[in-house]
Short mmCIF file of C-alpha atoms and ligand atoms in Angstrom, two decimals:
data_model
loop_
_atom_site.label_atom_id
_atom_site.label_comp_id
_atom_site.label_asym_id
_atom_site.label_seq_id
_atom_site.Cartn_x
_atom_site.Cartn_y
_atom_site.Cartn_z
CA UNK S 1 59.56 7.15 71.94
CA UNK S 2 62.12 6.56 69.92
CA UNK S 3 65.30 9.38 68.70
CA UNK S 4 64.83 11.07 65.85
CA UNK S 5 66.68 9.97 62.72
CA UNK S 6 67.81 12.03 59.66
CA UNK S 7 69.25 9.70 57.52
CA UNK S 8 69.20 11.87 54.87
CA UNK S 9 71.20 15.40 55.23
CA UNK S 10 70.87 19.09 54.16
CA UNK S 11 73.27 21.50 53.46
CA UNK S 12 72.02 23.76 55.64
CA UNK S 13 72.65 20.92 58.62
CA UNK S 14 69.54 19.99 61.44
CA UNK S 15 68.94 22.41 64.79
CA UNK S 16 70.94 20.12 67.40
CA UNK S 17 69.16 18.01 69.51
CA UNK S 18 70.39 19.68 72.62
CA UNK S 19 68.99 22.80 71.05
CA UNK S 20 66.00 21.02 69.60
CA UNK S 21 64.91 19.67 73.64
CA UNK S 22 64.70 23.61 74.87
CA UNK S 23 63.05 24.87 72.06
CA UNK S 24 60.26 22.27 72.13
CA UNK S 25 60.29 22.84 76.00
CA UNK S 26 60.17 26.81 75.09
CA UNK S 27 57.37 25.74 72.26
CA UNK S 28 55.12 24.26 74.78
CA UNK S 29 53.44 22.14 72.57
CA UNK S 30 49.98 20.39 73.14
CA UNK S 31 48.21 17.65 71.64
CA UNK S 32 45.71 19.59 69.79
CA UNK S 33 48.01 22.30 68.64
CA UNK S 34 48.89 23.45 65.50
CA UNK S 35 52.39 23.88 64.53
CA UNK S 36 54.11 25.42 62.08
CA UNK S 37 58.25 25.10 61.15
CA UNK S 38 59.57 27.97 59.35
CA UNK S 39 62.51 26.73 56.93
CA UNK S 40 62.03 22.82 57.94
CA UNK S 41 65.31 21.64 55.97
CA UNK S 42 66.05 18.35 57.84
CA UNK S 43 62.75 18.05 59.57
CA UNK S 44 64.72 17.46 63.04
CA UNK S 45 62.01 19.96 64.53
CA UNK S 46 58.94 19.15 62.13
CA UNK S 47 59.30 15.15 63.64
CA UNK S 48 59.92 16.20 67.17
CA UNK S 49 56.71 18.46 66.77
CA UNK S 50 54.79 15.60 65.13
CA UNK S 51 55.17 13.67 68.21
CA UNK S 52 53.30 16.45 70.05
CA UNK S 53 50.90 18.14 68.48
CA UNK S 54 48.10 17.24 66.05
CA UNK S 55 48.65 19.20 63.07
CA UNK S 56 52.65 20.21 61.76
CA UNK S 57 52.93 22.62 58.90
CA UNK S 58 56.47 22.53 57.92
CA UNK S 59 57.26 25.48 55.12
CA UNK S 60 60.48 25.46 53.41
CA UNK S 61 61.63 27.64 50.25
CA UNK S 62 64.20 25.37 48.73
CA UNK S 63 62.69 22.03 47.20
CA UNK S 64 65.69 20.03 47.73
CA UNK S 65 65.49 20.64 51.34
CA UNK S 66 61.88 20.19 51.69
CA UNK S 67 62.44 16.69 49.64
CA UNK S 68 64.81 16.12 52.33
CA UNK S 69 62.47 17.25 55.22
CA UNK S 70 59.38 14.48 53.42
CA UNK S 71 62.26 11.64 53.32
CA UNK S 72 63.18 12.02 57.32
CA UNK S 73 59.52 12.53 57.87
CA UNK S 74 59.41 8.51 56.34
CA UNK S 75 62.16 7.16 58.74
CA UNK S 76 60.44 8.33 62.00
CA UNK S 77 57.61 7.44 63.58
CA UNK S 78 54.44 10.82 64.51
CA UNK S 79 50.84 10.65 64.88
CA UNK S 80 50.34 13.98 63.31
CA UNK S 81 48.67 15.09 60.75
CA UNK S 82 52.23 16.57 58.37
CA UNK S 83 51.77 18.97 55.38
CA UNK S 84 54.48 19.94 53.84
CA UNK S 85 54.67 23.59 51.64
CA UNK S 86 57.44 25.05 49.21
CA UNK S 87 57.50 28.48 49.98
CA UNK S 88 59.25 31.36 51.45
CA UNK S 89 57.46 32.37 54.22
CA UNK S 90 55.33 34.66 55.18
CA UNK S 91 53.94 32.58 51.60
CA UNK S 92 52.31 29.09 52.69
CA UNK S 93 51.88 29.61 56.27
CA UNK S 94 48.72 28.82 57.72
CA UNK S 95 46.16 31.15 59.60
CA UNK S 96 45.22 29.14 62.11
CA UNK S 97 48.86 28.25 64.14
CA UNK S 98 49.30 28.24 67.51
CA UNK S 99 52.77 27.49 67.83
CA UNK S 100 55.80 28.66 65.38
CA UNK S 101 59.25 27.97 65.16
CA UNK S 102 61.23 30.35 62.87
CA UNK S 103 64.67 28.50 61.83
CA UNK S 104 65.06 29.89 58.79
CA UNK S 105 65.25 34.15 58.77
CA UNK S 106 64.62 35.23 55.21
CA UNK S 107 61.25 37.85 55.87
CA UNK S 108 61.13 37.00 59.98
CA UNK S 109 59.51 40.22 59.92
CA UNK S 110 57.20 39.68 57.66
CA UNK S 111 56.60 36.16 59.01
CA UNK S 112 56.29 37.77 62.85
CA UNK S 113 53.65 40.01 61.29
CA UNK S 114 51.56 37.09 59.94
CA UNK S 115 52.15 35.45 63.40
CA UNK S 116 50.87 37.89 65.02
CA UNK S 117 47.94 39.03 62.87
CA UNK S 118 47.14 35.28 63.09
CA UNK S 119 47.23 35.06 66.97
CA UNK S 120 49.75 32.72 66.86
CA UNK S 121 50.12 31.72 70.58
CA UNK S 122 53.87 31.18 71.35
CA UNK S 123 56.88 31.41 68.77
CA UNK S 124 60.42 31.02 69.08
CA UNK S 125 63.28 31.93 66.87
CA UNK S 126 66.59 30.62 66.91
CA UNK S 127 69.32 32.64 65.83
CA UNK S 128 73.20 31.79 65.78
CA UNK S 129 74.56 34.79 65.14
CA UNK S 130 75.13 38.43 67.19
CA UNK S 131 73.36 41.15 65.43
CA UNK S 132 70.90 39.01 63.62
CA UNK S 133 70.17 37.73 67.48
CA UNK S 134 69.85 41.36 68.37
CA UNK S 135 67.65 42.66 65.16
CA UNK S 136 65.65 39.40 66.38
CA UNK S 137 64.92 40.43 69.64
CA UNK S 138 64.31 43.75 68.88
CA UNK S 139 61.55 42.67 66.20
CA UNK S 140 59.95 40.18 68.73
CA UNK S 141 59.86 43.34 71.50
CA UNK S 142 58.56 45.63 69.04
CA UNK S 143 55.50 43.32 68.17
CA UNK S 144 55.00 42.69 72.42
CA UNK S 145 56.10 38.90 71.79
CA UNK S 146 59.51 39.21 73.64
CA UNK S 147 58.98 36.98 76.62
CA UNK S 148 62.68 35.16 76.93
CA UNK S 149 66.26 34.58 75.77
CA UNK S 150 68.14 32.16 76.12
CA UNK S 151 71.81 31.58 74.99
CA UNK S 152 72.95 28.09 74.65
CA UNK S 153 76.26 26.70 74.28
CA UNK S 154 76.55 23.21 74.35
CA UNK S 155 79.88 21.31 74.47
CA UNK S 156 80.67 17.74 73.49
CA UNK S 157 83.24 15.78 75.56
CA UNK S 158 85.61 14.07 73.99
CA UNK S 159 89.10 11.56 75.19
CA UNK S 160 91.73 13.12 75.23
CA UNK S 161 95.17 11.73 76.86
CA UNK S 162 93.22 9.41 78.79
CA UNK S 163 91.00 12.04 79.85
CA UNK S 164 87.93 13.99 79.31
CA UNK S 165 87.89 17.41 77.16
CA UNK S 166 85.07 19.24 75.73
CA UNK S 167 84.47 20.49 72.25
CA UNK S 168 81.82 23.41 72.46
CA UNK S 169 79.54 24.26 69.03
CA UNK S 170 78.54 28.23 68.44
CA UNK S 171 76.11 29.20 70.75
CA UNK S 172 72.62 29.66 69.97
CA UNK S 173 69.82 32.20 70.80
CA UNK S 174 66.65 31.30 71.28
CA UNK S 175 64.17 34.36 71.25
CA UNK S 176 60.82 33.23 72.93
CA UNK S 177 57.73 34.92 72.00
CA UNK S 178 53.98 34.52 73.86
CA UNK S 179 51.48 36.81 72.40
CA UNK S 180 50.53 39.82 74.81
CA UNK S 181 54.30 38.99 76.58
CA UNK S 182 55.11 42.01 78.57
CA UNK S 183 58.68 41.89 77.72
CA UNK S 184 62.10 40.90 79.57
C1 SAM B 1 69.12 26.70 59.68
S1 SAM B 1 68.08 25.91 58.55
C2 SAM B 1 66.84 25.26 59.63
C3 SAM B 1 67.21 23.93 60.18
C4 SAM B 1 66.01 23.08 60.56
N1 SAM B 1 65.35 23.55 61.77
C5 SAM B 1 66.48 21.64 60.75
O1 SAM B 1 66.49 21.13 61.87
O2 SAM B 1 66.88 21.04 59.76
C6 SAM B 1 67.20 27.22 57.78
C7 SAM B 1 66.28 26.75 56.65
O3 SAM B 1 65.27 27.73 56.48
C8 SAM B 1 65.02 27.92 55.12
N2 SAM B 1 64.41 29.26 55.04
C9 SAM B 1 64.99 30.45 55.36
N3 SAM B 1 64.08 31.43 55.32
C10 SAM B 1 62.89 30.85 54.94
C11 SAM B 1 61.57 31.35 54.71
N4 SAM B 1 61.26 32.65 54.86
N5 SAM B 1 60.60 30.48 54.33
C12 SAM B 1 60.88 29.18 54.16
N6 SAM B 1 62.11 28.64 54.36
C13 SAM B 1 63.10 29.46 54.76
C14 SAM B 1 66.37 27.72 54.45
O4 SAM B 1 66.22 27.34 53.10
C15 SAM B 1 66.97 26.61 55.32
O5 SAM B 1 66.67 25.34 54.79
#
């Protein structure tokens, strides 16, 4: 299969790929799941989930980005069956999900609530920042999703003086929620 490719760019910038590969791994997607992607922006995750699953729900409250998220969807290749919603979520999610990703965080209480009413199966939330990581995994323990999390830090190598150095991005959280989890 080919690499994803986002010719066309948010502000807001796409989850990294080396983020991307553990999420979906954390996702667990199957072929007849339904998946929804909380703030899609780029659509790096809504493609890489159309590849996998049979239905992608990709919900994103600024138009601009979700234009952006329906052009990428058109230079990449997925089987799925895409919709594509402008709204803030908990607004315009589905009912009947079985896997969520939450990159955006406006309401991600609100939208772990619907989740969970819902009985969506597995969701994961990625967070780049401290407390918001903390407030995070407190929400998904509260709700008995907290099942994993994993920090990330990825670094790039790079020449330097005829040799190699690295160039590391923030690192990432990724909270990883199963319904009925029994915690860390
Ligand atoms: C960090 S970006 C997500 C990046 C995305 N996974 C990608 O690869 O391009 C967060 C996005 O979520 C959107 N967002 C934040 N909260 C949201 C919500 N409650 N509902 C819908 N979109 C939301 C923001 O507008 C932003 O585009």
């Amino acid at each position: 299969m080919s690499q994803v490719t986002l010719p066309h760019d948010a502000k807001a910038g796409p989850t990294k790929p080396e983020v991307r590969a553990v999420t979906l791994d954390k996702l667990g997607l199957r072929p007849t799941d339904h998946f929804v992607d909380v703030g899609s922006c780029t659509g790096s995750v809504t493609i890489e989930a159309a590849r996998r699953a049979e239905r992608v729900t990709a919900v994103e409250r600024k138009p601009k980005r979700l234009d952006v998220t329906r052009k990428n969807l058109g230079a990449n290749d997925y089987d799925a069956d895409v919709t594509l919603r402008e709204a803030e979520a908990p607004e315009g999610l589905p009912a009947d999900a079985d896997a969520m990703f939450v990159g955006g965080s406006r309401n991600f209480e609100a939208v772990l609530d619907h989740a969970v009413e819902t009985g969506v199966d597995r969701v994961v939330m990625n967070v780049s920042r401290v407390e918001p990581a903390g407030d995070a995994i407190e929400a998904f323990r509260e709700r008995d999703l907290l099942s994993e999390v994993v920090q990330l830090q990825v670094s790039h190598g790079y020449e330097l003086a005829g040799a190699t150095s690295f160039r590391s991005n923030n690192p990432v959280y990724v909270v990883v929620g199963r319904r009925g989890a029994e915690g860390l």
